[in-house]
């Protein structure tokens, strides 16, 4: 029994070590596979996280660039506005500005075009405010008295722009005739510094239905008379251009520096200047036609029809201005 006891202990210890060895080997293989799988998942997750972080950084970078460009654009616009205001202030100090209040027309010279552009921007801002008020009154079915008051205000505001144009034409008739104070799309349809009354009436007929038979007759007569007046003014303008070209091309300059050369040149310029003086008259007649057309249209229509007509006119020119903005912002290759 004494001899067997140690052997029993040794056998027991050996079996225990073998078991422990087998126990240690099996789970270590499972842990290694599990660790490899976890590292693979962690690696994949890290790559996704890195991609998301990179995308977020790129989006943030683009956002900062857009914000910076927008701020720079605002600053540029602010500087331009400040410059325009300073130039207008200098023009006013020199007594060459357009007054939007009062009936006394002020003289304008070199800065007449700039002064009118600024006054027109203010006129357009006030016009948009009045149109928004008119649209709200129409949509809310306001009473006739309230609607009539707003319509009369819009009509009076149109009279202001014709008055301003008349003053500005005395300073720079070419600027007014070219329509450089309007957007490019508006200039595409320009006629003698403004819109064609006959074309505007065609637009309104389809927008104002239903009209009474008498209203249709009156509007058709107004459209025909406007068309005839426009044709007469267009023919007069073409004759003036032809006469002006013939005046500038006529005569021989003769030997350089001779007295006859100078006299001939000065005579040509004097005749050309005299003919250019009639341009202001053409512009004034065209604006008078536009103003009278609006007034007669207002007399033919009811108050609510007049309100709808003014809204339709505004929407038409607003679309032209929007078209100009889209055209200027189009992508260029």
CSV table of C-alpha atoms in Angstrom, one decimal:
chain,number,residue,atom,x,y,z
A,1,UNK,CA,0.0,0.0,0.0
A,2,UNK,CA,2.9,2.3,0.7
A,3,UNK,CA,4.4,1.5,-2.7
A,4,UNK,CA,1.1,2.0,-4.5
A,5,UNK,CA,0.3,5.3,-3.0
A,6,UNK,CA,3.0,7.3,-4.8
A,7,UNK,CA,2.2,5.7,-8.1
A,8,UNK,CA,-1.4,6.5,-7.6
A,9,UNK,CA,-0.4,10.1,-7.0
A,10,UNK,CA,1.8,10.2,-10.0
A,11,UNK,CA,-0.8,8.7,-12.2
A,12,UNK,CA,-3.3,11.1,-10.9
A,13,UNK,CA,-1.0,14.1,-11.5
A,14,UNK,CA,-0.2,12.9,-15.1
A,15,UNK,CA,-3.9,12.4,-15.9
A,16,UNK,CA,-4.6,15.8,-14.5
A,17,UNK,CA,-1.8,17.5,-16.6
A,18,UNK,CA,-3.0,15.7,-19.7
A,19,UNK,CA,-6.5,16.9,-19.2
A,20,UNK,CA,-5.3,20.4,-18.5
A,21,UNK,CA,-3.2,20.3,-21.6
A,22,UNK,CA,-6.1,19.1,-23.7
A,23,UNK,CA,-8.4,21.8,-22.1
A,24,UNK,CA,-5.9,24.5,-22.8
A,25,UNK,CA,-5.5,23.6,-26.5
A,26,UNK,CA,-9.1,23.5,-27.5
A,27,UNK,CA,-10.3,26.9,-26.2
A,28,UNK,CA,-7.2,28.7,-27.4
A,29,UNK,CA,-8.0,27.7,-31.1
A,30,UNK,CA,-11.6,29.0,-30.6
A,31,UNK,CA,-10.3,32.3,-29.1
A,32,UNK,CA,-7.9,32.8,-32.0
A,33,UNK,CA,-10.7,32.4,-34.6
A,34,UNK,CA,-12.9,34.7,-32.6
A,35,UNK,CA,-10.2,37.3,-32.3
A,36,UNK,CA,-9.5,37.2,-36.0
A,37,UNK,CA,-13.2,37.7,-36.8
A,38,UNK,CA,-13.5,40.5,-34.4
A,39,UNK,CA,-10.4,42.2,-35.8
A,40,UNK,CA,-11.9,41.8,-39.4
A,41,UNK,CA,-15.1,43.4,-38.2
A,42,UNK,CA,-13.3,46.2,-36.4
A,43,UNK,CA,-11.2,46.8,-39.5
A,44,UNK,CA,-14.3,47.0,-41.8
A,45,UNK,CA,-16.0,49.3,-39.3
A,46,UNK,CA,-13.0,51.5,-39.1
A,47,UNK,CA,-12.9,51.8,-42.9
A,48,UNK,CA,-16.6,52.8,-43.0
A,49,UNK,CA,-16.0,55.3,-40.2
A,50,UNK,CA,-13.0,56.7,-42.0
A,51,UNK,CA,-15.0,57.0,-45.2
A,52,UNK,CA,-17.8,58.8,-43.4
A,53,UNK,CA,-15.4,61.1,-41.7
A,54,UNK,CA,-13.7,61.9,-45.0
A,55,UNK,CA,-17.1,62.6,-46.6
A,56,UNK,CA,-18.1,64.8,-43.7
A,57,UNK,CA,-14.9,66.7,-44.0
A,58,UNK,CA,-15.4,67.2,-47.7
A,59,UNK,CA,-19.0,68.3,-47.3
A,60,UNK,CA,-17.9,70.7,-44.5
A,61,UNK,CA,-15.1,72.0,-46.8
A,62,UNK,CA,-17.5,72.6,-49.7
A,63,UNK,CA,-20.0,74.3,-47.3
A,64,UNK,CA,-17.3,76.6,-46.0
A,65,UNK,CA,-16.3,77.5,-49.6
A,66,UNK,CA,-19.9,78.2,-50.6
A,67,UNK,CA,-20.4,80.3,-47.5
A,68,UNK,CA,-17.1,82.2,-48.2
A,69,UNK,CA,-18.2,82.8,-51.8
A,70,UNK,CA,-21.6,84.0,-50.7
A,71,UNK,CA,-20.1,86.4,-48.1
A,72,UNK,CA,-17.7,87.7,-50.7
A,73,UNK,CA,-20.6,88.2,-53.1
A,74,UNK,CA,-22.5,90.1,-50.4
A,75,UNK,CA,-19.5,92.2,-49.7
A,76,UNK,CA,-19.0,93.0,-53.4
A,77,UNK,CA,-22.7,94.0,-53.7
A,78,UNK,CA,-22.4,96.1,-50.6
A,79,UNK,CA,-19.4,97.9,-52.0
A,80,UNK,CA,-21.1,98.5,-55.3
A,81,UNK,CA,-24.2,99.8,-53.6
A,82,UNK,CA,-22.0,102.1,-51.5
A,83,UNK,CA,-20.2,103.4,-54.5
A,84,UNK,CA,-23.5,104.1,-56.3
A,85,UNK,CA,-24.9,105.9,-53.3
A,86,UNK,CA,-21.8,108.0,-53.1
A,87,UNK,CA,-22.0,108.9,-56.8
A,88,UNK,CA,-25.6,109.7,-56.4
A,89,UNK,CA,-24.9,111.9,-53.5
A,90,UNK,CA,-22.2,113.8,-55.4
A,91,UNK,CA,-24.7,114.2,-58.3
A,92,UNK,CA,-27.3,115.6,-55.9
A,93,UNK,CA,-24.8,118.0,-54.5
A,94,UNK,CA,-24.1,119.2,-58.0
A,95,UNK,CA,-27.8,119.6,-58.8
A,96,UNK,CA,-27.9,117.0,-61.5
A,97,UNK,CA,-30.3,114.4,-60.0
A,98,UNK,CA,-33.8,113.3,-60.6
A,99,UNK,CA,-36.2,114.2,-57.8
A,100,UNK,CA,-38.9,111.5,-57.2
A,101,UNK,CA,-41.0,114.0,-55.3
A,102,UNK,CA,-42.2,117.4,-56.4
A,103,UNK,CA,-43.1,118.6,-59.9
A,104,UNK,CA,-40.0,120.7,-60.6
A,105,UNK,CA,-37.8,118.8,-63.0
A,106,UNK,CA,-34.1,119.0,-62.1
A,107,UNK,CA,-31.4,119.3,-64.7
A,108,UNK,CA,-29.1,116.3,-65.3
A,109,UNK,CA,-25.8,116.0,-67.2
A,110,UNK,CA,-23.1,113.4,-67.0
A,111,UNK,CA,-24.6,111.3,-64.2
A,112,UNK,CA,-28.1,111.4,-65.6
A,113,UNK,CA,-28.1,107.7,-66.6
A,114,UNK,CA,-26.7,106.6,-63.3
A,115,UNK,CA,-29.2,108.7,-61.4
A,116,UNK,CA,-32.1,107.3,-63.4
A,117,UNK,CA,-31.0,103.7,-62.8
A,118,UNK,CA,-31.0,104.3,-59.1
A,119,UNK,CA,-34.4,106.0,-59.2
A,120,UNK,CA,-35.7,103.2,-61.3
A,121,UNK,CA,-34.5,100.6,-58.8
A,122,UNK,CA,-36.4,102.4,-56.1
A,123,UNK,CA,-39.4,102.7,-58.3
A,124,UNK,CA,-39.4,99.0,-59.0
A,125,UNK,CA,-39.1,98.1,-55.3
A,126,UNK,CA,-42.1,100.3,-54.5
A,127,UNK,CA,-44.0,98.9,-57.5
A,128,UNK,CA,-43.4,95.3,-56.2
A,129,UNK,CA,-44.7,96.3,-52.8
A,130,UNK,CA,-47.9,97.7,-54.3
A,131,UNK,CA,-48.4,94.7,-56.5
A,132,UNK,CA,-48.1,92.4,-53.5
A,133,UNK,CA,-50.7,94.5,-51.7
A,134,UNK,CA,-52.9,94.3,-54.8
A,135,UNK,CA,-52.5,90.5,-55.1
A,136,UNK,CA,-53.4,90.0,-51.4
A,137,UNK,CA,-56.5,92.2,-51.8
A,138,UNK,CA,-57.7,90.2,-54.9
A,139,UNK,CA,-57.1,86.9,-53.3
A,140,UNK,CA,-58.9,87.9,-50.1
A,141,UNK,CA,-61.9,89.3,-52.2
A,142,UNK,CA,-61.5,92.8,-50.7
A,143,UNK,CA,-64.3,95.3,-51.2
A,144,UNK,CA,-64.6,97.5,-54.3
A,145,UNK,CA,-63.6,100.7,-52.4
A,146,UNK,CA,-60.4,99.1,-51.0
A,147,UNK,CA,-59.5,97.5,-54.3
A,148,UNK,CA,-60.1,100.8,-56.2
A,149,UNK,CA,-57.8,102.7,-53.9
A,150,UNK,CA,-55.0,100.2,-54.4
A,151,UNK,CA,-55.5,100.1,-58.2
A,152,UNK,CA,-55.5,103.9,-58.4
A,153,UNK,CA,-52.2,103.9,-56.4
A,154,UNK,CA,-50.6,101.5,-58.9
A,155,UNK,CA,-51.8,103.6,-61.8
A,156,UNK,CA,-50.4,106.7,-60.2
A,157,UNK,CA,-47.1,104.9,-59.7
A,158,UNK,CA,-46.9,104.1,-63.4
A,159,UNK,CA,-47.3,107.9,-64.1
A,160,UNK,CA,-44.2,108.4,-61.9
A,161,UNK,CA,-42.0,106.2,-64.1
A,162,UNK,CA,-43.1,108.0,-67.3
A,163,UNK,CA,-42.3,111.3,-65.6
A,164,UNK,CA,-38.9,110.1,-64.5
A,165,UNK,CA,-38.1,108.8,-68.0
A,166,UNK,CA,-39.1,112.2,-69.5
A,167,UNK,CA,-36.6,113.9,-67.2
A,168,UNK,CA,-33.8,111.4,-67.8
A,169,UNK,CA,-34.3,111.6,-71.6
A,170,UNK,CA,-33.2,115.2,-71.5
A,171,UNK,CA,-29.9,114.1,-69.9
A,172,UNK,CA,-29.2,110.9,-71.9
A,173,UNK,CA,-31.7,110.0,-74.6
A,174,UNK,CA,-29.5,107.1,-75.9
A,175,UNK,CA,-29.5,105.5,-72.5
A,176,UNK,CA,-33.3,105.6,-72.3
A,177,UNK,CA,-33.8,104.4,-75.9
A,178,UNK,CA,-31.4,101.5,-75.5
A,179,UNK,CA,-33.1,100.2,-72.4
A,180,UNK,CA,-29.8,99.6,-70.5
A,181,UNK,CA,-31.7,100.1,-67.3
A,182,UNK,CA,-33.7,96.9,-68.0
A,183,UNK,CA,-32.7,93.3,-68.0
A,184,UNK,CA,-31.5,91.6,-71.2
A,185,UNK,CA,-34.7,89.6,-71.8
A,186,UNK,CA,-36.7,92.8,-71.4
A,187,UNK,CA,-34.5,94.6,-73.9
A,188,UNK,CA,-35.1,91.8,-76.4
A,189,UNK,CA,-38.7,93.0,-76.7
A,190,UNK,CA,-37.9,96.7,-76.3
A,191,UNK,CA,-39.6,99.3,-78.6
A,192,UNK,CA,-38.5,102.9,-78.3
A,193,UNK,CA,-37.4,102.6,-74.7
A,194,UNK,CA,-40.4,100.5,-73.5
A,195,UNK,CA,-43.1,98.0,-74.2
A,196,UNK,CA,-45.4,97.9,-77.2
A,197,UNK,CA,-48.9,98.8,-76.0
A,198,UNK,CA,-50.6,96.7,-78.8
A,199,UNK,CA,-48.7,93.6,-77.7
A,200,UNK,CA,-49.6,94.1,-74.1
A,201,UNK,CA,-53.3,94.4,-75.0
A,202,UNK,CA,-53.1,91.1,-76.8
A,203,UNK,CA,-51.7,89.5,-73.7
A,204,UNK,CA,-54.5,90.9,-71.5
A,205,UNK,CA,-57.4,89.8,-73.6
A,206,UNK,CA,-56.8,86.1,-72.9
A,207,UNK,CA,-56.1,86.9,-69.2
A,208,UNK,CA,-59.3,88.9,-68.5
A,209,UNK,CA,-62.0,86.6,-69.8
A,210,UNK,CA,-64.9,86.8,-69.5
A,211,UNK,CA,-65.3,90.3,-71.0
A,212,UNK,CA,-68.6,91.8,-72.2
A,213,UNK,CA,-69.1,92.4,-75.9
A,214,UNK,CA,-68.7,96.1,-75.5
A,215,UNK,CA,-65.4,95.6,-73.6
A,216,UNK,CA,-64.1,93.4,-76.4
A,217,UNK,CA,-65.0,96.0,-79.0
A,218,UNK,CA,-63.4,98.8,-77.0
A,219,UNK,CA,-60.2,96.8,-76.3
A,220,UNK,CA,-59.9,95.8,-80.0
A,221,UNK,CA,-60.3,99.4,-81.1
A,222,UNK,CA,-57.7,100.5,-78.5
A,223,UNK,CA,-55.3,97.8,-79.8
A,224,UNK,CA,-55.8,98.9,-83.4
A,225,UNK,CA,-55.2,102.6,-82.6
A,226,UNK,CA,-52.1,101.7,-80.6
A,227,UNK,CA,-50.8,99.6,-83.4
A,228,UNK,CA,-51.3,102.4,-85.9
A,229,UNK,CA,-49.5,104.9,-83.6
A,230,UNK,CA,-46.6,102.5,-83.1
A,231,UNK,CA,-46.2,101.9,-86.9
A,232,UNK,CA,-46.1,105.7,-87.4
A,233,UNK,CA,-43.5,106.2,-84.8
A,234,UNK,CA,-41.4,103.3,-86.1
A,235,UNK,CA,-41.5,104.7,-89.6
A,236,UNK,CA,-40.5,108.1,-88.3
A,237,UNK,CA,-37.6,106.5,-86.4
A,238,UNK,CA,-36.4,104.6,-89.5
A,239,UNK,CA,-36.6,107.8,-91.6
A,240,UNK,CA,-34.6,109.7,-89.0
A,241,UNK,CA,-31.9,107.0,-88.9
A,242,UNK,CA,-31.7,107.0,-92.7
A,243,UNK,CA,-31.5,110.8,-92.9
A,244,UNK,CA,-28.8,110.8,-90.2
A,245,UNK,CA,-26.7,108.3,-92.0
A,246,UNK,CA,-27.0,110.2,-95.3
A,247,UNK,CA,-26.0,113.4,-93.5
A,248,UNK,CA,-22.8,111.9,-92.0
A,249,UNK,CA,-21.9,110.2,-95.3
A,250,UNK,CA,-22.5,113.2,-97.6
A,251,UNK,CA,-19.9,115.7,-98.8
A,252,UNK,CA,-16.2,115.5,-99.5
A,253,UNK,CA,-13.7,116.3,-96.7
A,254,UNK,CA,-11.2,117.7,-99.2
A,255,UNK,CA,-7.5,118.3,-98.4
A,256,UNK,CA,-6.6,117.7,-94.8
A,257,UNK,CA,-6.3,120.8,-92.7
A,258,UNK,CA,-8.0,123.1,-95.3
A,259,UNK,CA,-10.6,125.6,-94.2
A,260,UNK,CA,-13.1,124.0,-96.5
A,261,UNK,CA,-12.5,120.7,-94.8
A,262,UNK,CA,-13.2,122.1,-91.3
A,263,UNK,CA,-16.3,124.1,-92.5
A,264,UNK,CA,-17.7,121.0,-94.2
A,265,UNK,CA,-17.1,118.9,-91.2
A,266,UNK,CA,-18.7,121.4,-88.8
A,267,UNK,CA,-21.7,121.8,-91.0
A,268,UNK,CA,-22.2,118.0,-91.1
A,269,UNK,CA,-22.0,117.8,-87.3
A,270,UNK,CA,-24.4,120.7,-86.9
A,271,UNK,CA,-27.0,119.0,-89.1
A,272,UNK,CA,-26.5,115.7,-87.4
A,273,UNK,CA,-26.9,117.3,-84.0
A,274,UNK,CA,-30.1,118.9,-85.1
A,275,UNK,CA,-31.6,115.6,-86.3
A,276,UNK,CA,-30.5,113.8,-83.1
A,277,UNK,CA,-32.5,116.4,-81.1
A,278,UNK,CA,-35.7,114.8,-82.4
A,279,UNK,CA,-34.9,111.5,-80.6
A,280,UNK,CA,-36.2,112.9,-77.4
A,281,UNK,CA,-39.5,113.7,-79.1
A,282,UNK,CA,-39.8,110.1,-80.3
A,283,UNK,CA,-39.2,108.7,-76.9
A,284,UNK,CA,-41.7,111.2,-75.3
A,285,UNK,CA,-44.4,110.2,-77.9
A,286,UNK,CA,-43.8,106.5,-77.3
A,287,UNK,CA,-44.1,106.9,-73.5
A,288,UNK,CA,-47.3,109.1,-73.9
A,289,UNK,CA,-48.8,106.3,-76.0
A,290,UNK,CA,-48.0,103.7,-73.3
A,291,UNK,CA,-49.4,105.9,-70.6
A,292,UNK,CA,-52.6,106.7,-72.5
A,293,UNK,CA,-53.1,103.0,-73.3
A,294,UNK,CA,-52.9,102.0,-69.6
A,295,UNK,CA,-55.3,104.8,-68.7
A,296,UNK,CA,-57.8,103.9,-71.4
A,297,UNK,CA,-57.6,100.2,-70.5
A,298,UNK,CA,-58.4,101.2,-66.9
A,299,UNK,CA,-61.5,103.1,-68.0
A,300,UNK,CA,-62.7,100.2,-70.1
A,301,UNK,CA,-62.4,97.6,-67.4
A,302,UNK,CA,-64.1,97.2,-64.1
A,303,UNK,CA,-62.1,97.7,-60.9
A,304,UNK,CA,-61.5,94.0,-60.4
A,305,UNK,CA,-60.7,93.5,-64.1
A,306,UNK,CA,-58.2,96.4,-63.8
A,307,UNK,CA,-56.6,94.7,-60.8
A,308,UNK,CA,-56.3,91.4,-62.7
A,309,UNK,CA,-54.8,93.3,-65.7
A,310,UNK,CA,-52.2,95.0,-63.6
A,311,UNK,CA,-51.3,91.7,-62.0
A,312,UNK,CA,-51.0,90.1,-65.4
A,313,UNK,CA,-48.7,92.9,-66.7
A,314,UNK,CA,-46.5,92.6,-63.6
A,315,UNK,CA,-46.3,88.8,-63.9
A,316,UNK,CA,-45.3,89.1,-67.5
A,317,UNK,CA,-42.4,91.5,-66.8
A,318,UNK,CA,-41.4,89.5,-63.7
A,319,UNK,CA,-41.0,86.4,-65.9
A,320,UNK,CA,-38.8,88.3,-68.3
A,321,UNK,CA,-36.6,89.4,-65.4
A,322,UNK,CA,-36.5,85.9,-64.1
A,323,UNK,CA,-35.6,84.6,-67.6
A,324,UNK,CA,-32.7,87.1,-67.7
A,325,UNK,CA,-31.4,85.8,-64.4
A,326,UNK,CA,-31.6,82.2,-65.5
A,327,UNK,CA,-29.9,83.0,-68.7
A,328,UNK,CA,-27.0,84.8,-67.1
A,329,UNK,CA,-26.6,82.0,-64.5
A,330,UNK,CA,-26.7,79.2,-67.1
A,331,UNK,CA,-23.7,76.7,-67.0
A,332,UNK,CA,-21.1,77.5,-69.6
A,333,UNK,CA,-18.7,74.9,-71.0
